[in-house]
PDB file of C-alpha atoms in Angstrom:
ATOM      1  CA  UNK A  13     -19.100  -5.503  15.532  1.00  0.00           C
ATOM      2  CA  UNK A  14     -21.952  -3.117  14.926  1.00  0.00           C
ATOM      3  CA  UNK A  15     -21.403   0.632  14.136  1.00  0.00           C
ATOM      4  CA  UNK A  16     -23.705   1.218  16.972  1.00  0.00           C
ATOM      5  CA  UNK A  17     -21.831  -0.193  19.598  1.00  0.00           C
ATOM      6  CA  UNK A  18     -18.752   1.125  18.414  1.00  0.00           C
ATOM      7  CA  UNK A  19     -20.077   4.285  18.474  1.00  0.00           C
ATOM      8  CA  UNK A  20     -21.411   3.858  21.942  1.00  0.00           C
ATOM      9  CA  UNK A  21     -18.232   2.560  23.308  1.00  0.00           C
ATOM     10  CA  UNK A  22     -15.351   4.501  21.971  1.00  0.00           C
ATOM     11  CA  UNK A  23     -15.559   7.878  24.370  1.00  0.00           C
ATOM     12  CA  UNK A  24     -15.903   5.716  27.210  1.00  0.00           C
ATOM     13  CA  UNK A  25     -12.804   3.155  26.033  1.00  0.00           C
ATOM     14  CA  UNK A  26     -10.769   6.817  25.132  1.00  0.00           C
ATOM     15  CA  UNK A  27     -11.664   7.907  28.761  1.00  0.00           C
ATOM     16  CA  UNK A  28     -11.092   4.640  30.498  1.00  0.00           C
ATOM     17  CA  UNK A  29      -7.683   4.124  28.608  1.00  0.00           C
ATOM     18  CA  UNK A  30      -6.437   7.402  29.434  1.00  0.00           C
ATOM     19  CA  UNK A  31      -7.240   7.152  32.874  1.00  0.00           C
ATOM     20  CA  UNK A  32      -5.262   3.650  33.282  1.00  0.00           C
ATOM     21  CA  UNK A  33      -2.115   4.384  30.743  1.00  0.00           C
ATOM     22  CA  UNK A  34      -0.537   6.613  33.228  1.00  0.00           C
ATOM     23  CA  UNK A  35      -0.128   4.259  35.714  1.00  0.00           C
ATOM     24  CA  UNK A  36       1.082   1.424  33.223  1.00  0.00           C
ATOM     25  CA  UNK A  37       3.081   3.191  31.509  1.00  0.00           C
ATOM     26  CA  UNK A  38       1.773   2.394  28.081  1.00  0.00           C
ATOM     27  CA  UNK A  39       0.346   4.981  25.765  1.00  0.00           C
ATOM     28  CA  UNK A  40      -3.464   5.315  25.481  1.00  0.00           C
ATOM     29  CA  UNK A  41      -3.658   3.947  22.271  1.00  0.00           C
ATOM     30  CA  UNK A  42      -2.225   0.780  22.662  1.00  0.00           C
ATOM     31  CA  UNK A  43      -4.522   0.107  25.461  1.00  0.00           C
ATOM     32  CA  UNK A  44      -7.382   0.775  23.443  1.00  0.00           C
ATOM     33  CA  UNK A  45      -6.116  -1.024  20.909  1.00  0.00           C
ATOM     34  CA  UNK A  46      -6.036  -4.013  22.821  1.00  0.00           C
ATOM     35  CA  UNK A  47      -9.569  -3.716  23.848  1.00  0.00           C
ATOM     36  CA  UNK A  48     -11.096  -3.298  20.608  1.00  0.00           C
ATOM     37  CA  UNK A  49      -9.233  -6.478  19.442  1.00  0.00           C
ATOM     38  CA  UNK A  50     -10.566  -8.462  22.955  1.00  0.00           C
ATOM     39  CA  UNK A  51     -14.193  -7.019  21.856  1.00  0.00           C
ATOM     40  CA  UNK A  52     -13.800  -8.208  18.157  1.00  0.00           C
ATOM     41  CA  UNK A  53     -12.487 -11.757  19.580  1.00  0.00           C
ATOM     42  CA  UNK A  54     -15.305 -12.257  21.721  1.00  0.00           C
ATOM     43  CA  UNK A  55     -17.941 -10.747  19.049  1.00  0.00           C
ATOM     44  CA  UNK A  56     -17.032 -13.352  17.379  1.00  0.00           C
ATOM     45  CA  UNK A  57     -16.750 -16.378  19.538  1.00  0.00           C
ATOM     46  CA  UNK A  58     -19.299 -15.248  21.916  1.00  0.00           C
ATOM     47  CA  UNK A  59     -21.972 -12.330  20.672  1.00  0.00           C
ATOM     48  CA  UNK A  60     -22.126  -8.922  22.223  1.00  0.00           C
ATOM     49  CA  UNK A  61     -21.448  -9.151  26.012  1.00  0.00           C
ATOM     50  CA  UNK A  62     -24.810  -8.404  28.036  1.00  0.00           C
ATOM     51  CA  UNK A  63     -23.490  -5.001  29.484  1.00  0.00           C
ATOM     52  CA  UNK A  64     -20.732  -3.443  27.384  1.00  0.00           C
ATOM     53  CA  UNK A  65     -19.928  -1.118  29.096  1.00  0.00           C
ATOM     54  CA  UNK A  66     -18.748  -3.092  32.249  1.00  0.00           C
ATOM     55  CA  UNK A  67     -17.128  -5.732  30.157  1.00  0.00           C
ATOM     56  CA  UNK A  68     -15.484  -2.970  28.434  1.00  0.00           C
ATOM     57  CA  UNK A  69     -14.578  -1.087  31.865  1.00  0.00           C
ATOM     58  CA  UNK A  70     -13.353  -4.654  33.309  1.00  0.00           C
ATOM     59  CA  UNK A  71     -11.523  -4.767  29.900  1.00  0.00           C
ATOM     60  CA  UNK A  72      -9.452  -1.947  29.979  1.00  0.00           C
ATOM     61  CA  UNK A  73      -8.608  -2.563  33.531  1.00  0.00           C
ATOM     62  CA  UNK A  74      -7.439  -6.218  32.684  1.00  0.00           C
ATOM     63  CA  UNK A  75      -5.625  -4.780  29.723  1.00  0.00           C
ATOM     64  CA  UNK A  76      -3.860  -2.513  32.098  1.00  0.00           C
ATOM     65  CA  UNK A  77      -2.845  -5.098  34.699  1.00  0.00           C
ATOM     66  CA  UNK A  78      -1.452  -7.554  32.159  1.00  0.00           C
ATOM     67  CA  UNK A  79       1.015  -4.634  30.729  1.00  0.00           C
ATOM     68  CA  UNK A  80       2.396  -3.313  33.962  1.00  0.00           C
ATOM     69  CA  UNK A  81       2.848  -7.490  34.139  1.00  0.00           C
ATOM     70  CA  UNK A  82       4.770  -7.139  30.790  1.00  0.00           C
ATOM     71  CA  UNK A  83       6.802  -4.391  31.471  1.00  0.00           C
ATOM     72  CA  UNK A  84       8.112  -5.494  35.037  1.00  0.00           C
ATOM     73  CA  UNK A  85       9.385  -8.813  32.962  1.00  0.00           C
ATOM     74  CA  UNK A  86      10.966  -6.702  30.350  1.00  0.00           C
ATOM     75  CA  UNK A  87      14.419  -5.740  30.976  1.00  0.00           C
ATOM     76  CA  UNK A  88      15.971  -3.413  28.462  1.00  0.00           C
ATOM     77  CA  UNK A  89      19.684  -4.032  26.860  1.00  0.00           C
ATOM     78  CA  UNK A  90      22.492  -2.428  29.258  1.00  0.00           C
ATOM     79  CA  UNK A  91      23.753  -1.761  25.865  1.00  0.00           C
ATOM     80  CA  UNK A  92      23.087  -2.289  22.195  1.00  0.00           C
ATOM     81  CA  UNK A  93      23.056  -5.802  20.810  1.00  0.00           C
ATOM     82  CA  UNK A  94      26.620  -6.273  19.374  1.00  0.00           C
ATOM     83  CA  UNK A  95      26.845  -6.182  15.606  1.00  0.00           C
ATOM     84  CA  UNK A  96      27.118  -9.631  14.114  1.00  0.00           C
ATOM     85  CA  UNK A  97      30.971 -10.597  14.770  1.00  0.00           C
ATOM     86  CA  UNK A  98      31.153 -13.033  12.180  1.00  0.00           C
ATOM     87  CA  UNK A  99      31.861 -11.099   9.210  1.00  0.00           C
ATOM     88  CA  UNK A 100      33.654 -12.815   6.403  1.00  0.00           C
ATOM     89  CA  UNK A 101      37.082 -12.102   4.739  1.00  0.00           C
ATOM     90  CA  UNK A 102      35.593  -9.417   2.068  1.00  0.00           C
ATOM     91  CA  UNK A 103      33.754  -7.363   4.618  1.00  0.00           C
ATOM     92  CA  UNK A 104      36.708  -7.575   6.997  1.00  0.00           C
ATOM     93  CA  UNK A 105      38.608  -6.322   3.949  1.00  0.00           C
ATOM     94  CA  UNK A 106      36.415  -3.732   2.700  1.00  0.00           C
ATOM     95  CA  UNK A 107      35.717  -2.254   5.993  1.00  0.00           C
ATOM     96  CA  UNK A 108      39.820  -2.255   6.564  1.00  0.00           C
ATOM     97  CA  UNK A 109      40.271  -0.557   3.297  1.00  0.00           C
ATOM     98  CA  UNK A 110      37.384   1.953   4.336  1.00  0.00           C
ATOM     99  CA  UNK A 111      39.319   2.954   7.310  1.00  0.00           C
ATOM    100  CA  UNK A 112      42.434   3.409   5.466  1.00  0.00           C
ATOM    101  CA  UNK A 113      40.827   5.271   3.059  1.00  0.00           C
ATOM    102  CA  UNK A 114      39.701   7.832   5.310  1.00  0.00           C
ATOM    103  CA  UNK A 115      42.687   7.843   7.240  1.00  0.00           C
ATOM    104  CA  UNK A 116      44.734   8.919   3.936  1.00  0.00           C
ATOM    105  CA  UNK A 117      42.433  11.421   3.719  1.00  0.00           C
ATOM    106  CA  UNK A 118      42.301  12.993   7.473  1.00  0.00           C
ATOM    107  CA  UNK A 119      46.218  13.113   7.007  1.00  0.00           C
ATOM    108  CA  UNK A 120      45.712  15.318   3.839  1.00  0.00           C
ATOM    109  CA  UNK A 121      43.267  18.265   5.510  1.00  0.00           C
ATOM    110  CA  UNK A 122      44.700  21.562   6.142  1.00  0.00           C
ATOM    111  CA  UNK A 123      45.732  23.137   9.598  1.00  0.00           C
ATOM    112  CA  UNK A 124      45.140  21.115  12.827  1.00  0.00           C
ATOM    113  CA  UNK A 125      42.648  19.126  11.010  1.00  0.00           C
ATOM    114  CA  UNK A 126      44.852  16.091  10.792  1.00  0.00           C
ATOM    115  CA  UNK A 127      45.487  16.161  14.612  1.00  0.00           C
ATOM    116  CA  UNK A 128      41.943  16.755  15.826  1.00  0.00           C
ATOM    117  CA  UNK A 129      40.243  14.186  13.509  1.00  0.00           C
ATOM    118  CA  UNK A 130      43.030  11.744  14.655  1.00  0.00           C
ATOM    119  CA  UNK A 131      41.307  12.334  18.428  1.00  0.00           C
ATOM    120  CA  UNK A 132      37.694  12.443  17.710  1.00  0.00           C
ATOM    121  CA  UNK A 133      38.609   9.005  15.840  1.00  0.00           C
ATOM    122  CA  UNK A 134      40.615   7.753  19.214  1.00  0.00           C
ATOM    123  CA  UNK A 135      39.452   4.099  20.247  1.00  0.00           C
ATOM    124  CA  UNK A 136      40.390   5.691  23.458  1.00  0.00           C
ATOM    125  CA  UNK A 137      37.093   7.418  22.841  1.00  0.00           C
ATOM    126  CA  UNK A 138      38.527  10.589  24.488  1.00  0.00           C
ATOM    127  CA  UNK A 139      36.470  13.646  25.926  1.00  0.00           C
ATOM    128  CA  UNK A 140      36.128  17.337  24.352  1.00  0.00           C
ATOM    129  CA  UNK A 141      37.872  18.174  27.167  1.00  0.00           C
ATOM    130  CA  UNK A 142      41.307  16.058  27.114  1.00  0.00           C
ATOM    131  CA  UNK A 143      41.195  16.719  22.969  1.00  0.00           C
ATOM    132  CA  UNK A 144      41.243  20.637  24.172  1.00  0.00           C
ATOM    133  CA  UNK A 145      44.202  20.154  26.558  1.00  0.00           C
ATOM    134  CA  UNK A 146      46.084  17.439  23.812  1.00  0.00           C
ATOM    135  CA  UNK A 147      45.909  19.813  21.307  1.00  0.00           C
ATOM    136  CA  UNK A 148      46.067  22.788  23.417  1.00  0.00           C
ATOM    137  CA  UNK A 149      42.902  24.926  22.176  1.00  0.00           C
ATOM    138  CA  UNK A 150      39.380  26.184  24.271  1.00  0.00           C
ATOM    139  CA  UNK A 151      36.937  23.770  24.779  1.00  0.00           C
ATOM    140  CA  UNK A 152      34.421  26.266  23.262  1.00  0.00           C
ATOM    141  CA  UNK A 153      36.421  26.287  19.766  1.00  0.00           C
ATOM    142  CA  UNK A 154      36.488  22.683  19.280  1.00  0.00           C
ATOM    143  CA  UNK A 155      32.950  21.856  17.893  1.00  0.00           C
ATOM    144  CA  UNK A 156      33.387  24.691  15.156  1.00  0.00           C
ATOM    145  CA  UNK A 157      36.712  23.540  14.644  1.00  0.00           C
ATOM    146  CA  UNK A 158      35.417  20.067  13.828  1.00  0.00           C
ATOM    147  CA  UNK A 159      33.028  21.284  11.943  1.00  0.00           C
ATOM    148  CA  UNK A 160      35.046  23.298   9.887  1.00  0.00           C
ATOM    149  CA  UNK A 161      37.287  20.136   9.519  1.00  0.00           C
ATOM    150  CA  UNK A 162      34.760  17.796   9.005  1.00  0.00           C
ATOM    151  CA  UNK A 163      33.426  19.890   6.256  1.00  0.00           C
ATOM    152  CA  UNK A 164      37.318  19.830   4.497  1.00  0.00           C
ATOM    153  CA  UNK A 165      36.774  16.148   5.125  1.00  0.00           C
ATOM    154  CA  UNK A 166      33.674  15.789   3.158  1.00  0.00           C
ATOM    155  CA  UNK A 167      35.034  18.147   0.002  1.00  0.00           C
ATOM    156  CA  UNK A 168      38.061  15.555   0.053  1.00  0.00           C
ATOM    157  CA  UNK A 169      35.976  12.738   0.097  1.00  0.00           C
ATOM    158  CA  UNK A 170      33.015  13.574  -2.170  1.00  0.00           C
ATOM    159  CA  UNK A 171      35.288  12.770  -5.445  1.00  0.00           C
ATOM    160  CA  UNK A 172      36.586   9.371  -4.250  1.00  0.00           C
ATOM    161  CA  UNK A 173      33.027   8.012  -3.369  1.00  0.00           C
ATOM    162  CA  UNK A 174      32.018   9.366  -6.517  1.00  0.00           C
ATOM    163  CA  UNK A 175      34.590   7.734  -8.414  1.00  0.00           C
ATOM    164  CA  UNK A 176      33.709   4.540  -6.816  1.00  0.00           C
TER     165      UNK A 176
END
C-alpha cells in the first residue's frame, strides 16, 4: 500500500466509519480496521482499485452490513459459562479446607461480625434488606458494618496466608 493513498484515504475511511458504526453498533475503529485489512488484501491480489475512494465508500458500507449480520447471530450467555465441574479430589479438598478455614475464622471476629458474615456468605444469597431485619439493624449501617468486619476478617487472616 503506498503512503500516498493511505494518506488520501484515511479522513475519508475515519468519516465514513463513524458515520456507519452507530447504526451497527460496532465502534469506529473496528470498522476501519476491517477496511484497511480488505484494502491490503486486494493490494495485493489485485493492485490499487481504479477509484478508491468508491471502493473504499462501498467498503465501509459492506463492512457495516456484514456486522449488524454478525451481531443479530450472536446471542450473549443468559449467564456466565459454568466453571469447569470436573475438579479432581485435591481441588475438591483444598477448596473444602479453604472454606473451613475461613469459616473458623468468621466465628472468631468480634461483635456481630460472626452473625453478619454468616449472611453475606448465605447460599441463600440473601438481600441487604432481610440481613437488616435477621439481625435486626438499619439497612444504612450494614455496608460500614461489613466493612468494619471484613476488615477484622482480613487482620485475622493475613497471618495464616502468610504462614502458608
Amino acid at each position: 500500500m503506498t503512503h500516498d493513498l493511505v494518506t488520501a484515504l484515511r479522513p475519508l475511511l475515519t468519516a465514513e466509519a463513524c458515520a456507519e458504526a452507530y447504526a451497527t453498533g460496532a465502534e469506529p475503529g473496528d470498522l476501519e480496521q476491517a477496511v484497511w485489512l480488505r484494502l491490503l488484501e486486494r493490494l495485493d491480489a489485485e493492485g490499487p482499485p481504479l477509484d478508491p475512494q468508491q471502493w473504499l465508500r462501498r467498503a465501509v458500507r459492506s463492512e457495516a452490513r456484514r456486522t449488524r449480520r454478525t451481531s443479530r447471530l450472536e446471542r450473549p450467555y443468559g449467564v456466565e459459562p459454568a466453571e469447569d465441574g470436573d475438579r479432581g479430589p485435591e481441588e475438591l479438598a483444598l477448596a473444602a479446607a479453604r472454606g473451613r478455614a475461613l469459616r473458623a475464622a468468621v466465628r472468631r471476629l468480634p461483635g456481630r461480625c460472626p452473625r453478619l458474615m454468616e449472611a453475606l456468605l448465605s447460599p441463600e444469597d440473601l438481600t441487604y434488606r432481610e440481613i437488616a431485619g435477621e439481625l435486626g439493624i438499619s439497612q444504612g449501617s450494614l455496608g460500614p458494618e461489613r466493612s468494619r468486619c471484613l476488615g477484622c476478617l482480613r487482620r485475622l487472616l493475613t497471618p495464616e496466608v502468610a504462614a502458608r
